[in-house]
Amino acid sequence: MRCDIIIDRDVEVADGDKSFFIPVSSSSDGETKIDTHRTKVQWKRKSVVTFALTVLTSSQAILIVWSKRAGKYEYSVTTANFLVETLKCAISLVALARAWMTEGVTENNRLTTTLDEVIVYPIPAALYLVKNLLQYYIFAYVDAPGYQILKNFNIISTGVLYRIILKKKLSEIQWAAFVLLTAGCTTAQLNSNSDHVLQTPVQGWVMAIVMALLSGFAGVYTEAIIKKRPARNINVQNFWLYIFGMGFNVVAILVQDFDAVVNKGFFHGYSFITFLMILNHALSGIAVSMVMKYADNIVKVYSTSVAMLLTAIVSVFLFGFHLSLAFFLGTIVVSVSIYLHSAGKMQR
Amino acid sequence: MRCDIIIDRDVEVADGDKSFFIPVSSSSDGETKIDTHRTKVQWKRKSVVTFALTVLTSSQAILIVWSKRAGKYEYSVTTANFLVETLKCAISLVALARAWMTEGVTENNRLTTTLDEVIVYPIPAALYLVKNLLQYYIFAYVDAPGYQILKNFNIISTGVLYRIILKKKLSEIQWAAFVLLTAGCTTAQLNSNSDHVLQTPVQGWVMAIVMALLSGFAGVYTEAIIKKRPARNINVQNFWLYIFGMGFNVVAILVQDFDAVVNKGFFHGYSFITFLMILNHALSGIAVSMVMKYADNIVKVYSTSVAMLLTAIVSVFLFGFHLSLAFFLGTIVVSVSIYLHSAGKMQR
C-alpha cells in the first residue's frame, strides 16, 4: 500500500534555481544517467518522508489514547504547543549547522532572509490559529465524535484548494479516488452514535466547512511557500515557519494560560508521556514540511488517512480495541482509493 | 446515474445468426447509417430493460415492507412461486402470439425446440432450488439482518464467474468499481447490530459463500443459455426457462405444502398485496431475462444495487424511514462505482 501512495506527481517548480530539481532532458548518455539517478533519489526521498509521516501520525494518535488512559490532561496545551514549535526550530538549526559544515554557507542555506521571502511565512500559522479558535466554538453544536466525522471535510477541501491555488490537475479517476478517500475514512470511523451528526444544526455544518477550508488553505499555502524556492534549504524554510509558530503560541499562552503559568509554573502537570507527545508532534511537524517539499498535500492527506487506519489496527494489539464491520468496509474503500489514485495518474 | 449503468458492453455473439446483432463495418454510407441505427436501437432497448428492472426490483422490496406491515405471510410461498412462474409463461406466450401474427412463424420464434437446445434450461432453476434449500439452514448460524449483509458476496461471485464462465474481461478500474459496489452496498445496509455478523461461525461463512457462488453461477449460466442463440426470440427462451421453473415449484408444493393446499385450498391466505407481489415478481423475472439478453449480469448487479438504494429513499417518504449516515456514505461509494464502471470501460 505504501508504494501506491508515494508514487506521486513530481515536485513542480515555480521559480528559482530549477536545475537542481528538474531532470534536464539531454542527448548525452552521461547526463541521462545523472537524470535517472536524480529521479531515483527524489523517489527515495519522497518515500522516506511519506513513510515517516505515516508512522509518526499513527504513533501520535496512539500516544493520545495512552495519555487519555493514564488520566486527564493536566498541563496547559498552549505551553506544550510552544515547546513543539521551539523543538522544531532547534532541530532545524542543528540540521542547518550540519549543512553549513559540509557544504559551507551558500545562497540557498544561509539563514538570513529578505522581507520579500519571509513576509508570507506567518500566514499558515495565523490560519491554524483562527481554525483552533473556531474549534472551541464548534463544540457548542457538535459533540467530539461528531467533530471527528465532520473533520473529513478536510480531505475534500484540500483537494479542491490544491487544484485552485496550486493549479495542479487531478485526473477524473483521481477525483473519484479523493471522494472515495473521504467516504472511506468516514465509514471507518462510524460507530453506533455516528448518526447524531446528521442532526447537527446549520451553524455546525457551516463552521465545519469553514474550518476545513482554513485547514486546507493553510496546508496548500505552506506547500506554495515551500515550493516557491525549490533549491532553498528546507531547514531554513522550516526555521522561519516555526519562528512565527513560536510567536503565535506566546500570544496564546499570554491570552489563555497566563495565570496558570504564573501560579503553577510553566511545566505544571507535565509527565513523561507529555514530553513524548511533544517530541512526536515536533517530528511529525517536520515530516509534514518535508512531504510538502518533496511530495505534496495530496500525498500528505493519503499518508495521514492510512495512519488513521494503522492506528486502529495497532490499537487492537495495544489496547484490545475491537474493529467494527464499518472499519473493514472503510479500509477496503480507502485501499481502492489509493490504487485508483496511482492508476488514475498513469492514464492521464 | 441511470446513464452510467446502461452504457455497457455490447451483446457478445457465441454462434447463430450474427448479422442481426453485430453492426457490420462497411464502406457504404447507407450501411453505416443502418449500423448507427442498430446501435441506437440496441442502446435504447438496453436502457429500457435496465430501467424496468431497477424500478421493478425497488418496488418489489417496497411491496415486501408493505405486506410485512399489513401482517404476517399467511399464504404458502410455494404456491405463490408457482403462480409467478405460470404468469411468466403466460406473458411469454402472449408476446409470442403477437410475434407470430406480425412476423409469421420463423426458425427463431417457433416454440418447438430440440433436446440439444432445451437440455441446459433446467440447470438455472435447479441451482436456485438448491440455493433456496440452503437458505433454511444458514439461519442456524446467522440472523436475518446478518444474512442481508452476507448476501453482498453475490456481487463479487457474479463478477468472478462472469469473467471465468463467459470469458468476458473487465478492466482493472472496473474490478476496482466492483469491489467498491460490494463495499458500498454493505455500508448502506449497516446498522447498530451489523457487527454481530463478524461473530458468524465458519459454517455460516462457508454457506454464505457457497450460496453466493450458486446464485452467481445460476445468473451467469442463464446469460450463457440466452446469449447462445442471439437471434432466437427471447420469449421462446423465457417460455422454456419458466416451464422448468413451474415443474420445480410443483415438486416444492408437493414436498412442503401438500397438506396445507389440500386442507385449506390453493389460494388460502391470499390478499390483494399477495397478487400484486406475484405480478411484480413475474414482471421482474421477465426484466431479468431481458437484461441477460440485451445487456449482461454486470448490468443486472448494478441495476439491483441501485434499486436497493432507491427502495430506502422511497421508504423515507412512504413509511417515514430514517436514512443513516452509513446509508449516505454507501450511496456515495456506489455512485462512484457506477461512474468508474463506465470510465473504466472507455479506458480499456
Short mmCIF file of N, CA, C and O in Angstrom, two decimals, chain A residues 236-308:
data_model
loop_
_atom_site.label_atom_id
_atom_site.label_comp_id
_atom_site.label_asym_id
_atom_site.label_seq_id
_atom_site.Cartn_x
_atom_site.Cartn_y
_atom_site.Cartn_z
N VAL A 236 16.00 26.00 6.41
CA VAL A 236 15.85 27.46 6.53
C VAL A 236 14.36 27.80 6.45
O VAL A 236 13.83 28.57 7.26
N GLN A 237 13.68 27.19 5.47
CA GLN A 237 12.24 27.46 5.31
C GLN A 237 11.47 27.06 6.58
O GLN A 237 10.61 27.79 7.05
N ASN A 238 11.81 25.87 7.12
CA ASN A 238 11.17 25.43 8.36
C ASN A 238 11.45 26.39 9.51
O ASN A 238 10.55 26.74 10.26
N PHE A 239 12.74 26.82 9.64
CA PHE A 239 13.12 27.73 10.72
C PHE A 239 12.20 28.94 10.73
O PHE A 239 11.64 29.31 11.78
N TRP A 240 11.98 29.53 9.57
CA TRP A 240 11.16 30.74 9.51
C TRP A 240 9.69 30.46 9.74
O TRP A 240 8.98 31.25 10.36
N LEU A 241 9.22 29.29 9.25
CA LEU A 241 7.82 28.90 9.55
C LEU A 241 7.61 28.75 11.05
O LEU A 241 6.62 29.22 11.62
N TYR A 242 8.60 28.10 11.72
CA TYR A 242 8.42 27.74 13.13
C TYR A 242 8.64 28.93 14.06
O TYR A 242 8.04 29.00 15.13
N ILE A 243 9.50 29.89 13.63
CA ILE A 243 9.70 31.10 14.42
C ILE A 243 8.36 31.81 14.61
O ILE A 243 8.00 32.23 15.71
N PHE A 244 7.59 31.92 13.50
CA PHE A 244 6.27 32.55 13.61
C PHE A 244 5.32 31.70 14.43
O PHE A 244 4.47 32.22 15.16
N GLY A 245 5.45 30.37 14.30
CA GLY A 245 4.65 29.47 15.13
C GLY A 245 4.91 29.72 16.61
O GLY A 245 3.96 29.79 17.41
N MET A 246 6.22 29.91 16.99
CA MET A 246 6.56 30.22 18.38
C MET A 246 5.89 31.51 18.81
O MET A 246 5.29 31.59 19.89
N GLY A 247 5.98 32.53 17.96
CA GLY A 247 5.40 33.84 18.25
C GLY A 247 3.92 33.74 18.55
O GLY A 247 3.43 34.23 19.58
N PHE A 248 3.18 33.07 17.65
CA PHE A 248 1.73 32.96 17.83
C PHE A 248 1.39 32.21 19.12
O PHE A 248 0.40 32.51 19.78
N ASN A 249 2.24 31.23 19.48
CA ASN A 249 1.96 30.45 20.68
C ASN A 249 2.27 31.22 21.96
O ASN A 249 1.64 30.98 22.99
N VAL A 250 3.25 32.13 21.88
CA VAL A 250 3.49 33.02 23.03
C VAL A 250 2.23 33.84 23.30
O VAL A 250 1.76 33.94 24.45
N VAL A 251 1.63 34.38 22.22
CA VAL A 251 0.40 35.15 22.37
C VAL A 251 -0.69 34.28 23.00
O VAL A 251 -1.40 34.71 23.93
N ALA A 252 -0.79 33.03 22.53
CA ALA A 252 -1.82 32.12 23.06
C ALA A 252 -1.60 31.86 24.55
O ALA A 252 -2.57 31.82 25.32
N ILE A 253 -0.34 31.68 24.97
CA ILE A 253 -0.05 31.46 26.40
C ILE A 253 -0.51 32.66 27.20
O ILE A 253 -1.21 32.52 28.22
N LEU A 254 -0.14 33.87 26.72
CA LEU A 254 -0.49 35.09 27.44
C LEU A 254 -2.00 35.25 27.56
O LEU A 254 -2.53 35.62 28.62
N VAL A 255 -2.73 34.95 26.49
CA VAL A 255 -4.18 35.14 26.48
C VAL A 255 -4.90 34.08 27.32
O VAL A 255 -5.77 34.38 28.12
N GLN A 256 -4.50 32.81 27.12
CA GLN A 256 -5.29 31.71 27.70
C GLN A 256 -4.78 31.23 29.05
O GLN A 256 -5.58 30.88 29.92
N ASP A 257 -3.46 31.09 29.19
CA ASP A 257 -2.93 30.37 30.35
C ASP A 257 -1.97 31.19 31.20
O ASP A 257 -1.17 30.62 31.96
N PHE A 258 -2.03 32.51 31.08
CA PHE A 258 -1.08 33.36 31.80
C PHE A 258 -1.09 33.09 33.31
O PHE A 258 -0.06 32.84 33.92
N ASP A 259 -2.31 33.09 33.89
CA ASP A 259 -2.45 32.86 35.33
C ASP A 259 -1.90 31.51 35.76
O ASP A 259 -1.15 31.40 36.73
N ALA A 260 -2.30 30.46 35.03
CA ALA A 260 -1.86 29.11 35.36
C ALA A 260 -0.34 29.01 35.33
O ALA A 260 0.28 28.43 36.23
N VAL A 261 0.29 29.61 34.29
CA VAL A 261 1.75 29.53 34.16
C VAL A 261 2.43 30.28 35.31
O VAL A 261 3.39 29.79 35.91
N VAL A 262 1.90 31.48 35.63
CA VAL A 262 2.50 32.28 36.71
C VAL A 262 2.33 31.58 38.06
O VAL A 262 3.27 31.48 38.84
N ASN A 263 1.14 31.07 38.34
CA ASN A 263 0.88 30.48 39.66
C ASN A 263 1.45 29.08 39.83
O ASN A 263 1.99 28.75 40.87
N LYS A 264 1.27 28.22 38.79
CA LYS A 264 1.66 26.82 38.94
C LYS A 264 2.99 26.49 38.27
O LYS A 264 3.53 25.39 38.45
N GLY A 265 3.48 27.39 37.44
CA GLY A 265 4.74 27.12 36.73
C GLY A 265 4.50 26.63 35.31
O GLY A 265 3.43 26.10 35.00
N PHE A 266 5.52 26.85 34.44
CA PHE A 266 5.41 26.54 33.02
C PHE A 266 5.18 25.05 32.79
O PHE A 266 4.40 24.64 31.94
N PHE A 267 5.92 24.22 33.56
CA PHE A 267 5.87 22.78 33.32
C PHE A 267 4.88 22.05 34.24
O PHE A 267 4.95 20.83 34.38
N HIS A 268 3.94 22.81 34.84
CA HIS A 268 2.99 22.19 35.74
C HIS A 268 2.19 21.10 35.03
O HIS A 268 1.62 21.33 33.96
N GLY A 269 2.11 19.91 35.63
CA GLY A 269 1.28 18.82 35.11
C GLY A 269 1.94 18.01 34.00
O GLY A 269 1.30 17.11 33.44
N TYR A 270 3.19 18.33 33.66
CA TYR A 270 3.88 17.57 32.61
C TYR A 270 4.24 16.18 33.14
O TYR A 270 4.62 16.03 34.29
N SER A 271 4.08 15.16 32.26
CA SER A 271 4.50 13.81 32.63
C SER A 271 5.45 13.31 31.54
O SER A 271 5.70 14.02 30.56
N PHE A 272 5.93 12.09 31.69
CA PHE A 272 6.80 11.50 30.67
C PHE A 272 6.09 11.44 29.31
O PHE A 272 6.65 11.78 28.28
N ILE A 273 4.78 11.04 29.36
CA ILE A 273 4.02 10.95 28.10
C ILE A 273 3.90 12.31 27.44
O ILE A 273 3.98 12.43 26.22
N THR A 274 3.73 13.37 28.26
CA THR A 274 3.64 14.72 27.70
C THR A 274 4.88 15.04 26.87
O THR A 274 4.78 15.55 25.75
N PHE A 275 6.07 14.73 27.44
CA PHE A 275 7.30 15.01 26.70
C PHE A 275 7.40 14.15 25.44
O PHE A 275 7.83 14.63 24.38
N LEU A 276 6.97 12.89 25.54
CA LEU A 276 6.95 12.02 24.35
C LEU A 276 6.04 12.62 23.27
O LEU A 276 6.38 12.63 22.08
N MET A 277 4.86 13.13 23.71
CA MET A 277 3.92 13.71 22.75
C MET A 277 4.50 14.96 22.09
O MET A 277 4.31 15.19 20.89
N ILE A 278 5.21 15.78 22.89
CA ILE A 278 5.83 16.99 22.33
C ILE A 278 6.88 16.60 21.29
O ILE A 278 6.93 17.16 20.18
N LEU A 279 7.70 15.61 21.63
CA LEU A 279 8.72 15.14 20.68
C LEU A 279 8.06 14.62 19.40
O LEU A 279 8.47 14.97 18.28
N ASN A 280 7.01 13.81 19.58
CA ASN A 280 6.32 13.24 18.43
C ASN A 280 5.70 14.33 17.55
O ASN A 280 5.82 14.31 16.32
N HIS A 281 5.02 15.31 18.18
CA HIS A 281 4.42 16.41 17.42
C HIS A 281 5.47 17.19 16.64
O HIS A 281 5.23 17.60 15.51
N ALA A 282 6.64 17.40 17.28
CA ALA A 282 7.71 18.16 16.61
C ALA A 282 8.20 17.39 15.38
O ALA A 282 8.30 17.96 14.28
N LEU A 283 8.45 16.09 15.55
CA LEU A 283 8.94 15.29 14.42
C LEU A 283 7.87 15.18 13.33
O LEU A 283 8.17 15.27 12.13
N SER A 284 6.60 15.02 13.73
CA SER A 284 5.51 14.96 12.74
C SER A 284 5.44 16.25 11.94
O SER A 284 5.25 16.25 10.73
N GLY A 285 5.58 17.39 12.65
CA GLY A 285 5.54 18.69 12.00
C GLY A 285 6.61 18.82 10.94
O GLY A 285 6.37 19.28 9.82
N ILE A 286 7.83 18.37 11.30
CA ILE A 286 8.93 18.43 10.34
C ILE A 286 8.65 17.48 9.17
O ILE A 286 8.88 17.83 8.00
N ALA A 287 8.08 16.30 9.46
CA ALA A 287 7.74 15.35 8.39
C ALA A 287 6.72 15.96 7.42
O ALA A 287 6.83 15.80 6.20
N VAL A 288 5.74 16.70 7.98
CA VAL A 288 4.74 17.35 7.12
C VAL A 288 5.44 18.33 6.17
O VAL A 288 5.19 18.34 4.96
N SER A 289 6.36 19.16 6.71
CA SER A 289 7.11 20.10 5.88
C SER A 289 7.87 19.38 4.78
O SER A 289 7.90 19.84 3.63
N MET A 290 8.52 18.28 5.15
CA MET A 290 9.30 17.51 4.17
C MET A 290 8.40 16.97 3.06
O MET A 290 8.75 16.98 1.88
N VAL A 291 7.19 16.48 3.47
CA VAL A 291 6.25 15.96 2.47
C VAL A 291 5.81 17.09 1.54
O VAL A 291 5.70 16.91 0.32
N MET A 292 5.59 18.29 2.10
CA MET A 292 5.22 19.44 1.26
C MET A 292 6.34 19.78 0.28
O MET A 292 6.09 20.20 -0.85
N LYS A 293 7.58 19.64 0.74
CA LYS A 293 8.73 20.00 -0.11
C LYS A 293 8.94 18.95 -1.20
O LYS A 293 9.11 19.28 -2.37
N TYR A 294 8.97 17.67 -0.79
CA TYR A 294 9.38 16.63 -1.74
C TYR A 294 8.20 15.88 -2.36
O TYR A 294 8.39 15.14 -3.31
N ALA A 295 6.99 16.05 -1.80
CA ALA A 295 5.79 15.46 -2.42
C ALA A 295 4.75 16.58 -2.47
O ALA A 295 5.07 17.63 -3.00
N ASP A 296 3.56 16.37 -1.95
CA ASP A 296 2.55 17.43 -1.97
C ASP A 296 1.44 17.16 -0.96
O ASP A 296 1.47 16.18 -0.23
N ASN A 297 0.44 18.05 -0.95
CA ASN A 297 -0.67 17.93 0.00
C ASN A 297 -1.50 16.66 -0.21
O ASN A 297 -2.07 16.14 0.74
N ILE A 298 -1.58 16.21 -1.46
CA ILE A 298 -2.38 15.01 -1.74
C ILE A 298 -1.72 13.81 -1.06
O ILE A 298 -2.38 13.01 -0.40
N VAL A 299 -0.38 13.70 -1.20
CA VAL A 299 0.35 12.63 -0.53
C VAL A 299 0.16 12.74 0.98
O VAL A 299 -0.02 11.73 1.66
N LYS A 300 0.19 13.97 1.49
CA LYS A 300 0.01 14.18 2.93
C LYS A 300 -1.35 13.64 3.38
O LYS A 300 -1.45 12.94 4.40
N VAL A 301 -2.42 13.94 2.63
CA VAL A 301 -3.75 13.51 3.01
C VAL A 301 -3.84 11.98 2.99
O VAL A 301 -4.37 11.36 3.91
N TYR A 302 -3.29 11.35 1.93
CA TYR A 302 -3.31 9.89 1.88
C TYR A 302 -2.51 9.30 3.03
O TYR A 302 -2.92 8.32 3.67
N SER A 303 -1.36 9.92 3.31
CA SER A 303 -0.49 9.41 4.37
C SER A 303 -1.18 9.46 5.73
O SER A 303 -1.16 8.48 6.49
N THR A 304 -1.83 10.58 6.05
CA THR A 304 -2.47 10.68 7.36
C THR A 304 -3.73 9.82 7.43
O THR A 304 -4.09 9.34 8.51
N SER A 305 -4.38 9.58 6.27
CA SER A 305 -5.55 8.69 6.27
C SER A 305 -5.13 7.26 6.55
O SER A 305 -5.77 6.56 7.34
N VAL A 306 -4.05 6.82 5.91
CA VAL A 306 -3.54 5.48 6.17
C VAL A 306 -3.11 5.38 7.63
O VAL A 306 -3.35 4.36 8.29
N ALA A 307 -2.51 6.46 8.16
CA ALA A 307 -2.09 6.47 9.56
C ALA A 307 -3.28 6.25 10.49
O ALA A 307 -3.19 5.52 11.48
N MET A 308 -4.43 6.86 10.13
CA MET A 308 -5.64 6.71 10.95
C MET A 308 -6.05 5.23 11.02
O MET A 308 -6.38 4.71 12.08
#
